[in-house]
């Protein structure tokens, strides 16, 4: 297979030491995992609630606080976006409903599939029409799941009145979005306390990053316009998270759709087609107040999360290419700053396209009590758990290998410090070899179960894990020790999307009917 990264390779050490070198061969600087002692005092998360009302009683959707959410009911069904776009199978993408109730006869099975009405959408991330930010509004209802289509630009509103059999409610066509806002390539969706829905869009209809910004839909999914003030669009778009008590929204930056939709090419980084910035906005008025350059150790900042406690002024962003978890925080003068909190060391490898392999942090989340952070290394194949009770000094407390390019049976080997060639022993689950690498994760409300899928983006899947295109994705579950830390694969849970009725599909993001760690924001 001819790999795009071999055509015009770029020396990443040039980024890391601040000097650009002519294209030669890819090299990563040695970075060490920063682990320190956890502070004695635990993080305190506000658990004040308006009375003792629980989810579904008299109030709006969600929960009054993150701590209250942790005592919510155990998840029994999940929704997963599943993709045929880019696989060569001319089938529409669909939303799968999974049974995750251990007492059910259909446990870990797909029990419903809702196909979209069009081909080539590339369903990706999703969000609710309302969440815990609307908890004090008794007229709000978490009734609709919003499904942006990253490639086609459509936005689907899915009616969840029947939780086990969702139905299509409305389609917002890309032509309308472009005509009214100029935006395309929608990615992240968050509900607002106003009842509106806000989506980050990664470019214009031609895939230029400079056309990106934030789309506003009203509660009936009509296009209202752009959220940010004119002239205040970011350099690149991707994920975003708002923290109303600090009157701030911060967004991250993947790259130009014209680049990433064709596959990953390191030369595009040198050409300025990928981001390394965080964009700080005033909330809710949409004025770009500050742009933080993460520098050469913050390439491709993707998922971004504040701590759940709405009083806190700190959060993290996962920088994929340089495999750093960066902490951002408010300074005494009211501006924002950043520092590297965790670094994943690249591995020396043989029989791969490059002499060193980055971990490629593609997704992470924070437990609702702000005690633990979880992230994946899509290429290396491991899932990690860190204690962040001291947010400045994360401590590694759990790690499990569930796929990756260096597992036994792969042609790729890594070279240990003593010079020996080694591979990772990744146990099978229910007789199934784990394909691809861990990619999207979702945590149960109580923090005890982590669900993991393995598709990133169909073009990148084909590039790095062609077996996913042929054999499809899977979902696994990791059991979590929430007291002392620790991760263990659940041998009784395995959802094989390689055996779907219409052929193998690519499973991406997961949602729960009652909200989850990555969709709910508290005010």
Coordinates of C-alpha atoms in Angstrom, one line a residue:
X1 CA 0.0 0.0 0.0
X2 CA 1.3 3.4 -1.0
X3 CA 1.0 5.6 2.1
X4 CA 0.5 9.4 1.7
X5 CA 2.9 10.1 4.5
X6 CA 5.8 8.5 2.5
X7 CA 5.4 10.9 -0.4
X8 CA 6.5 14.1 1.2
X9 CA 7.5 13.2 4.8
X10 CA 8.2 15.9 7.3
X11 CA 10.6 15.9 10.2
X12 CA 8.5 16.6 13.3
X13 CA 11.5 17.3 15.4
X14 CA 11.7 20.5 13.4
X15 CA 8.3 21.4 14.9
X16 CA 9.4 20.4 18.4
X17 CA 12.6 22.4 18.5
X18 CA 11.1 25.3 16.6
X19 CA 13.1 25.1 13.4
X20 CA 11.7 23.8 10.1
X21 CA 14.0 21.4 8.2
X22 CA 13.7 20.2 4.6
X23 CA 11.6 17.1 4.2
X24 CA 13.7 14.1 5.0
X25 CA 12.4 11.4 7.4
X26 CA 10.0 11.6 10.3
X27 CA 11.6 11.8 13.8
X28 CA 9.9 12.4 17.1
X29 CA 11.7 13.9 20.0
X30 CA 11.9 11.7 23.1
X31 CA 9.2 12.7 25.6
X32 CA 8.7 11.1 29.0
X33 CA 5.4 10.5 30.7
X34 CA 5.0 13.2 33.3
X35 CA 3.9 11.4 36.4
X36 CA 4.0 12.9 39.9
X37 CA 2.5 12.4 43.3
X38 CA -1.2 13.1 43.7
X39 CA -1.9 15.9 46.1
X40 CA -3.4 14.7 49.4
X41 CA -6.6 16.7 49.1
X42 CA -9.2 15.4 46.7
X43 CA -10.8 17.6 44.1
X44 CA -14.0 19.1 45.4
X45 CA -16.9 19.2 42.9
X46 CA -19.9 21.3 43.8
X47 CA -23.0 19.1 44.5
X48 CA -25.4 21.8 45.4
X49 CA -28.8 21.0 43.9
X50 CA -32.1 22.9 43.7
X51 CA -33.9 20.8 46.3
X52 CA -33.6 17.0 46.0
X53 CA -35.3 16.6 42.6
X54 CA -33.9 13.8 40.5
X55 CA -33.8 13.3 36.7
X56 CA -37.3 13.3 35.2
X57 CA -39.1 14.9 38.2
X58 CA -40.5 18.4 37.7
X59 CA -37.3 19.9 36.4
X60 CA -35.7 20.0 32.9
X61 CA -33.4 17.4 31.4
X62 CA -30.3 16.0 33.0
X63 CA -29.2 16.6 36.5
X64 CA -28.6 19.5 38.8
X65 CA -24.9 18.8 39.3
X66 CA -22.2 16.3 38.0
X67 CA -22.3 14.6 41.5
X68 CA -26.0 14.1 41.2
X69 CA -25.6 12.6 37.7
X70 CA -23.2 10.0 39.1
X71 CA -26.1 8.5 41.1
X72 CA -28.3 8.3 38.0
X73 CA -29.6 5.0 36.7
X74 CA -27.3 2.5 35.1
X75 CA -27.3 2.7 31.3
X76 CA -29.3 -0.1 29.6
X77 CA -29.1 1.1 25.9
X78 CA -26.5 3.0 23.9
X79 CA -26.6 4.8 20.6
X80 CA -23.7 4.5 18.2
X81 CA -23.1 6.3 14.9
X82 CA -22.1 3.7 12.3
X83 CA -20.6 4.6 9.0
X84 CA -20.6 3.0 5.5
X85 CA -19.3 6.2 3.9
X86 CA -15.7 5.6 2.6
X87 CA -15.9 1.8 2.9
X88 CA -16.9 1.1 -0.7
X89 CA -20.3 -0.2 0.4
X90 CA -23.0 1.9 -1.1
X91 CA -25.2 1.9 2.0
X92 CA -26.4 4.8 4.1
X93 CA -24.8 5.4 7.5
X94 CA -27.0 4.6 10.4
X95 CA -27.6 5.0 14.1
X96 CA -27.4 1.7 16.0
X97 CA -29.2 1.1 19.3
X98 CA -27.3 -1.4 21.5
X99 CA -28.6 -3.4 24.5
X100 CA -26.1 -3.0 27.4
X101 CA -28.3 -4.5 30.1
X102 CA -26.4 -7.5 31.5
X103 CA -29.7 -9.2 32.5
X104 CA -31.2 -8.9 29.0
X105 CA -31.2 -11.8 26.5
X106 CA -29.9 -9.4 23.8
X107 CA -27.1 -8.1 25.9
X108 CA -24.2 -6.6 23.8
X109 CA -26.3 -6.9 20.6
X110 CA -27.6 -4.3 18.1
X111 CA -31.4 -4.2 18.7
X112 CA -32.3 -1.4 16.2
X113 CA -30.8 0.3 13.2
X114 CA -32.0 3.7 11.8
X115 CA -30.5 4.2 8.3
X116 CA -30.2 7.8 7.1
X117 CA -32.0 8.7 3.9
X118 CA -28.8 9.6 1.9
X119 CA -25.5 8.1 1.0
X120 CA -22.0 9.4 1.8
X121 CA -22.8 11.4 5.0
X122 CA -20.0 10.2 7.3
X123 CA -21.9 10.4 10.6
X124 CA -19.4 11.3 13.2
X125 CA -20.2 13.1 16.5
X126 CA -23.6 13.8 18.0
X127 CA -25.3 15.8 20.7
X128 CA -28.6 16.4 22.4
X129 CA -31.1 19.1 21.7
X130 CA -31.1 19.9 25.4
X131 CA -29.0 18.7 28.4
X132 CA -28.1 19.5 32.0
X133 CA -27.5 23.1 31.0
X134 CA -31.3 23.3 30.7
X135 CA -32.0 21.5 34.0
X136 CA -33.8 24.5 35.5
X137 CA -36.2 24.8 32.5
X138 CA -39.2 22.5 33.0
X139 CA -40.3 23.1 29.4
X140 CA -37.1 21.6 28.0
X141 CA -37.0 18.0 27.0
X142 CA -34.1 15.8 25.9
X143 CA -36.1 14.5 23.0
X144 CA -33.9 14.7 20.0
X145 CA -30.4 13.5 19.1
X146 CA -28.5 15.8 16.7
X147 CA -26.4 14.0 14.1
X148 CA -24.1 16.2 12.0
X149 CA -22.7 14.6 8.9
X150 CA -19.0 15.5 8.7
X151 CA -18.6 15.1 4.9
X152 CA -22.0 15.8 3.4
X153 CA -22.8 18.7 5.7
X154 CA -26.3 17.5 6.6
X155 CA -27.6 17.7 10.1
X156 CA -30.2 15.1 11.2
X157 CA -32.6 15.5 14.1
X158 CA -33.5 12.1 15.5
X159 CA -36.7 11.6 17.5
X160 CA -35.9 9.5 20.6
X161 CA -39.5 9.2 21.9
X162 CA -39.2 5.5 21.6
X163 CA -35.7 5.0 23.1
X164 CA -35.2 1.5 21.6
X165 CA -36.4 2.5 18.2
X166 CA -35.4 6.1 17.2
X167 CA -36.9 7.7 14.1
X168 CA -36.0 10.4 11.8
X169 CA -37.6 13.8 12.7
X170 CA -36.0 16.3 10.4
X171 CA -33.1 16.9 7.9
X172 CA -31.3 20.2 7.8
X173 CA -29.9 20.3 4.2
X174 CA -26.4 21.5 3.6
X175 CA -27.6 23.9 0.8
X176 CA -29.6 25.8 3.4
X177 CA -26.7 25.9 5.9
X178 CA -24.3 27.1 3.2
X179 CA -26.7 29.7 1.9
X180 CA -27.4 31.2 5.3
X181 CA -24.1 30.9 7.0
X182 CA -21.4 29.8 4.5
X183 CA -20.6 26.9 6.8
X184 CA -19.9 23.2 6.0
X185 CA -18.4 20.1 7.6
X186 CA -20.3 20.2 10.9
X187 CA -18.6 18.3 13.8
X188 CA -19.5 18.9 17.4
X189 CA -23.0 19.7 18.7
X190 CA -23.8 21.1 22.1
X191 CA -27.2 22.3 23.4
X192 CA -27.4 25.8 25.0
X193 CA -29.4 26.9 28.0
X194 CA -31.3 29.2 25.6
X195 CA -32.8 26.2 23.8
X196 CA -30.6 26.8 20.7
X197 CA -28.2 24.2 19.4
X198 CA -24.6 25.1 18.5
X199 CA -22.4 23.1 16.1
X200 CA -18.8 23.7 15.2
X201 CA -18.2 23.6 11.4
X202 CA -14.7 22.9 10.1
X203 CA -14.7 24.9 6.8
X204 CA -16.6 26.2 3.9
X205 CA -18.3 24.1 1.2
X206 CA -14.9 23.9 -0.7
X207 CA -13.1 22.6 2.4
X208 CA -11.2 25.7 3.2
X209 CA -10.5 26.1 6.9
X210 CA -10.8 29.9 6.8
X211 CA -14.5 29.4 6.2
X212 CA -15.1 27.6 9.5
X213 CA -17.2 28.8 12.5
X214 CA -20.2 28.0 14.6
X215 CA -23.7 27.2 13.4
X216 CA -26.8 28.0 15.4
X217 CA -30.0 26.1 15.1
X218 CA -33.1 27.0 17.0
X219 CA -35.1 24.5 19.1
X220 CA -37.1 23.5 15.9
X221 CA -33.8 22.9 14.0
X222 CA -34.2 25.9 11.8
X223 CA -30.9 27.7 10.8
X224 CA -30.5 30.9 12.8
X225 CA -27.1 31.9 11.6
X226 CA -23.6 31.9 13.0
X227 CA -22.8 32.2 16.7
X228 CA -19.5 34.0 16.6
X229 CA -19.4 37.7 15.8
X230 CA -18.4 38.7 12.3
X231 CA -14.7 38.6 11.8
X232 CA -14.2 36.4 14.9
X233 CA -13.9 33.0 13.3
X234 CA -11.0 30.8 14.4
X235 CA -8.1 29.7 12.3
X236 CA -9.3 26.1 12.3
X237 CA -12.3 24.3 13.8
X238 CA -13.0 21.1 15.6
X239 CA -14.3 20.6 19.2
X240 CA -15.6 23.1 21.7
X241 CA -16.7 23.4 25.4
X242 CA -18.2 26.3 27.2
X243 CA -17.9 27.3 30.9
X244 CA -20.7 29.9 31.6
X245 CA -19.5 30.8 35.1
X246 CA -16.2 32.0 33.6
X247 CA -18.1 33.5 30.6
X248 CA -15.8 31.5 28.3
X249 CA -15.9 29.1 25.4
X250 CA -12.8 27.4 24.1
X251 CA -12.5 25.6 20.8
X252 CA -9.8 23.4 19.3
X253 CA -8.4 23.0 15.8
X254 CA -8.1 19.9 13.6
X255 CA -7.4 21.0 10.1
X256 CA -8.7 22.0 6.7
X257 CA -11.3 19.6 5.4
X258 CA -9.7 19.7 2.0
X259 CA -6.6 18.1 3.7
X260 CA -7.9 15.6 6.2
X261 CA -10.7 14.2 4.0
X262 CA -8.0 12.9 1.6
X263 CA -6.1 11.1 4.4
X264 CA -3.3 12.2 6.7
X265 CA -0.2 13.7 5.0
X266 CA 2.6 15.1 7.1
X267 CA 3.4 17.6 4.5
X268 CA 0.1 19.2 5.0
X269 CA 1.2 20.1 8.6
X270 CA 4.2 21.9 7.2
X271 CA 1.9 23.6 4.6
X272 CA -0.2 25.1 7.4
X273 CA -3.3 23.0 6.8
X274 CA -3.5 21.6 10.3
X275 CA -4.0 23.5 13.6
X276 CA -2.1 23.9 16.9
X277 CA -4.2 26.6 18.6
X278 CA -6.9 27.0 21.2
X279 CA -9.5 29.7 20.6
X280 CA -10.9 31.6 23.6
X281 CA -14.3 33.2 23.2
X282 CA -16.4 35.4 25.5
X283 CA -19.6 33.5 26.4
X284 CA -22.3 33.8 25.3
X285 CA -21.7 36.8 22.9
X286 CA -19.1 35.1 20.6
X287 CA -16.2 37.5 20.7
X288 CA -12.7 35.9 20.0
X289 CA -10.7 37.2 23.0
X290 CA -7.5 35.2 22.8
X291 CA -5.8 32.6 20.6
X292 CA -3.4 30.3 22.4
X293 CA -0.6 28.9 20.2
X294 CA 0.3 25.5 21.7
X295 CA 3.5 25.5 19.8
X296 CA 5.3 22.6 18.3
X297 CA 4.3 20.2 21.1
X298 CA 0.6 20.9 20.6
X299 CA 0.0 19.7 17.0
X300 CA -3.5 18.7 16.0
X301 CA -5.4 19.6 19.3
X302 CA -8.7 17.6 19.0
X303 CA -11.1 16.8 21.9
X304 CA -11.4 19.5 24.5
X305 CA -13.0 19.3 27.9
X306 CA -13.3 21.6 30.9
X307 CA -13.6 19.9 34.3
X308 CA -17.2 19.2 35.0
X309 CA -17.4 21.3 38.1
X310 CA -18.8 24.6 36.6
X311 CA -16.9 26.7 39.1
X312 CA -13.5 25.4 37.9
X313 CA -11.4 27.3 35.4
X314 CA -9.3 24.5 34.0
X315 CA -9.5 21.8 31.4
X316 CA -7.5 19.6 29.0
X317 CA -7.1 19.1 25.3
X318 CA -5.6 16.1 23.6
X319 CA -3.0 16.9 20.9
X320 CA -3.0 14.0 18.6
X321 CA 0.1 14.2 16.5
X322 CA 2.5 15.1 19.3
X323 CA 0.6 12.8 21.8
X324 CA 0.5 15.4 24.6
X325 CA -2.4 16.1 27.0
X326 CA -2.3 19.8 27.5
X327 CA -3.9 21.5 30.5
X328 CA -5.3 25.0 30.0
X329 CA -6.2 27.3 32.8
X330 CA -7.3 30.9 33.7
X331 CA -4.6 33.2 35.0
X332 CA -5.0 35.9 37.7
X333 CA -5.2 38.6 35.0
X334 CA -8.2 36.9 33.4
X335 CA -6.3 35.6 30.4
X336 CA -5.7 31.9 29.7
X337 CA -2.5 29.9 29.6
X338 CA -1.5 26.3 29.0
X339 CA 1.1 23.6 29.9
X340 CA 1.8 20.0 29.0
X341 CA 0.3 17.7 31.7
X342 CA 1.0 14.3 30.2
X343 CA 3.3 13.2 27.3
X344 CA 3.2 9.8 25.6
X345 CA 6.6 8.7 24.4
X346 CA 6.8 7.6 20.7
X347 CA 7.9 4.1 20.0
X348 CA 10.8 3.1 17.8
X349 CA 9.4 0.6 15.4
X350 CA 10.3 -1.6 12.4
X351 CA 8.2 -2.6 9.4
X352 CA 6.1 0.5 9.5
X353 CA 5.9 3.5 7.3
X354 CA 8.1 5.6 9.7
X355 CA 10.9 4.8 12.1
X356 CA 9.0 6.1 15.1
X357 CA 5.3 5.8 15.9
X358 CA 3.3 8.4 18.0
X359 CA 0.6 7.2 20.3
X360 CA -2.0 9.5 18.5
X361 CA -4.3 10.6 21.2
X362 CA -7.6 10.9 19.5
X363 CA -10.2 11.0 22.3
X364 CA -10.4 11.5 26.0
X365 CA -12.9 12.2 28.8
X366 CA -13.1 13.2 32.4
X367 CA -15.1 11.3 35.1
X368 CA -18.0 13.3 36.4
X369 CA -16.4 13.7 39.8
X370 CA -13.3 15.2 38.1
X371 CA -11.1 12.4 39.7
X372 CA -9.9 10.6 36.6
X373 CA -9.0 11.4 33.0
X374 CA -9.2 8.6 30.4
X375 CA -7.6 8.7 26.9
X376 CA -6.7 6.5 24.0
X377 CA -3.6 6.0 21.9
X378 CA -5.1 4.9 18.6
X379 CA -1.9 3.8 17.0
X380 CA -0.2 2.2 20.0
X381 CA -3.4 0.5 21.1
X382 CA -3.7 1.3 24.8
X383 CA -6.3 3.0 27.0
X384 CA -5.0 5.0 30.0
X385 CA -6.4 6.2 33.3
X386 CA -4.8 9.0 35.2
X387 CA -5.8 10.4 38.6
X388 CA -6.2 14.2 38.3
X389 CA -7.2 15.2 41.8
X390 CA -4.2 17.5 41.4
X391 CA -4.9 18.7 37.9
X392 CA -1.3 19.9 37.4
X393 CA 0.2 16.5 38.2
X394 CA -1.7 13.6 36.7
X395 CA -0.7 10.2 38.0
X396 CA -1.0 7.0 35.8
X397 CA -3.3 4.6 37.7
X398 CA -4.5 2.2 34.9
X399 CA -3.5 1.0 31.5
X400 CA -4.9 -1.7 29.2
X401 CA -4.0 -2.8 25.7
X402 CA -6.9 -3.4 23.4
X403 CA -5.6 -3.4 19.8
X404 CA -3.0 -1.2 18.0
X405 CA -0.4 -1.6 15.4
X406 CA 2.2 -3.4 17.6
X407 CA 0.1 -6.2 18.9
X408 CA 1.3 -9.8 18.5
X409 CA 0.5 -11.1 15.0
X410 CA 1.1 -7.7 13.4
X411 CA 4.1 -7.2 11.1
X412 CA 5.1 -4.1 13.1
X413 CA 7.4 -4.5 16.1
X414 CA 8.7 -1.9 18.5
X415 CA 12.3 -1.7 19.6
X416 CA 12.7 -1.6 23.4
X417 CA 15.5 0.4 25.1
X418 CA 17.6 -2.7 25.4
X419 CA 17.4 -3.2 21.6
X420 CA 15.1 -6.2 21.7
X421 CA 12.2 -6.4 19.3
X422 CA 8.9 -6.8 21.1
X423 CA 5.1 -6.8 20.6
X424 CA 2.1 -6.4 22.9
X425 CA 0.0 -9.4 23.9
X426 CA -3.6 -8.3 23.3
X427 CA -6.0 -11.0 24.5
X428 CA -8.9 -12.0 22.3
X429 CA -12.4 -11.3 23.5
X430 CA -14.9 -14.1 22.9
X431 CA -12.5 -15.6 20.4
X432 CA -12.2 -12.4 18.4
X433 CA -8.9 -10.7 17.7
X434 CA -9.2 -7.0 18.4
X435 CA -8.9 -4.9 15.2
X436 CA -7.8 -1.4 14.8
X437 CA -7.0 0.7 17.9
X438 CA -9.1 2.2 20.7
X439 CA -10.6 5.5 19.4
X440 CA -13.8 6.9 20.8
X441 CA -14.7 6.3 24.5
X442 CA -17.7 6.9 26.7
X443 CA -18.0 6.5 30.5
X444 CA -20.9 5.3 32.5
X445 CA -22.4 8.0 34.9
X446 CA -21.1 6.2 37.9
X447 CA -17.6 6.0 36.4
X448 CA -17.3 2.2 36.5
X449 CA -17.7 1.2 32.8
X450 CA -15.8 2.5 29.8
X451 CA -17.2 1.8 26.3
X452 CA -14.6 1.8 23.5
X453 CA -15.0 1.8 19.7
X454 CA -12.2 1.8 17.2
X455 CA -13.1 3.8 14.0
X456 CA -11.6 7.4 13.7
X457 CA -12.6 8.6 10.2
X458 CA -13.2 6.3 7.2
X459 CA -10.3 7.8 5.2
X460 CA -7.9 7.5 8.0
X461 CA -9.2 4.1 9.0
X462 CA -8.4 2.9 5.5
X463 CA -4.9 4.5 5.7
X464 CA -3.8 3.1 9.0
X465 CA -6.1 0.1 9.7
X466 CA -7.3 -1.3 6.4
X467 CA -8.7 -4.3 8.2
X468 CA -11.4 -2.1 9.6
X469 CA -12.7 -1.4 6.2
X470 CA -12.8 -5.1 5.3
X471 CA -13.9 -6.5 8.6
X472 CA -15.7 -3.7 10.4
X473 CA -15.5 -2.2 13.8
X474 CA -16.2 -3.5 17.2
X475 CA -17.1 -2.2 20.7
X476 CA -15.7 -3.4 23.9
X477 CA -16.2 -2.5 27.6
X478 CA -13.5 -1.8 30.2
X479 CA -14.3 -2.2 33.9
X480 CA -12.9 0.5 36.1
X481 CA -11.7 0.4 39.7
X482 CA -12.9 3.8 40.9
X483 CA -11.4 3.6 44.3
X484 CA -7.7 2.9 43.7
X485 CA -7.7 3.1 39.9
X486 CA -7.2 0.3 37.4
X487 CA -8.6 -1.0 34.2
X488 CA -9.7 -4.5 33.1
X489 CA -11.4 -5.7 29.9
X490 CA -14.9 -7.2 30.4
X491 CA -14.7 -10.6 28.7
X492 CA -18.5 -10.9 28.5
X493 CA -19.0 -7.8 26.3
X494 CA -18.2 -7.7 22.6
X495 CA -20.3 -6.0 19.8
X496 CA -19.1 -7.0 16.4
X497 CA -20.0 -4.5 13.7
X498 CA -18.3 -6.8 11.2
X499 CA -21.4 -9.0 11.1
X500 CA -24.0 -6.3 10.4
X501 CA -26.8 -7.2 7.9
X502 CA -25.7 -4.7 5.3
X503 CA -22.0 -5.6 5.7
X504 CA -19.2 -4.5 8.0
X505 CA -19.5 -1.0 9.3
X506 CA -17.4 1.5 11.2
X507 CA -18.6 2.4 14.7
X508 CA -17.7 5.8 16.1
X509 CA -19.3 7.8 18.9
X510 CA -21.5 6.6 21.7
X511 CA -24.4 8.4 23.6
X512 CA -26.8 7.4 26.4
X513 CA -30.5 8.4 26.5
X514 CA -30.0 10.2 29.8
X515 CA -26.8 12.1 29.0
X516 CA -23.2 11.3 29.5
X517 CA -19.7 12.6 30.4
X518 CA -19.1 14.3 27.1
X519 CA -22.5 15.8 26.2
X520 CA -23.7 17.4 29.4
X521 CA -22.5 20.9 30.6
X522 CA -23.5 22.4 33.9
X523 CA -24.2 26.0 34.6

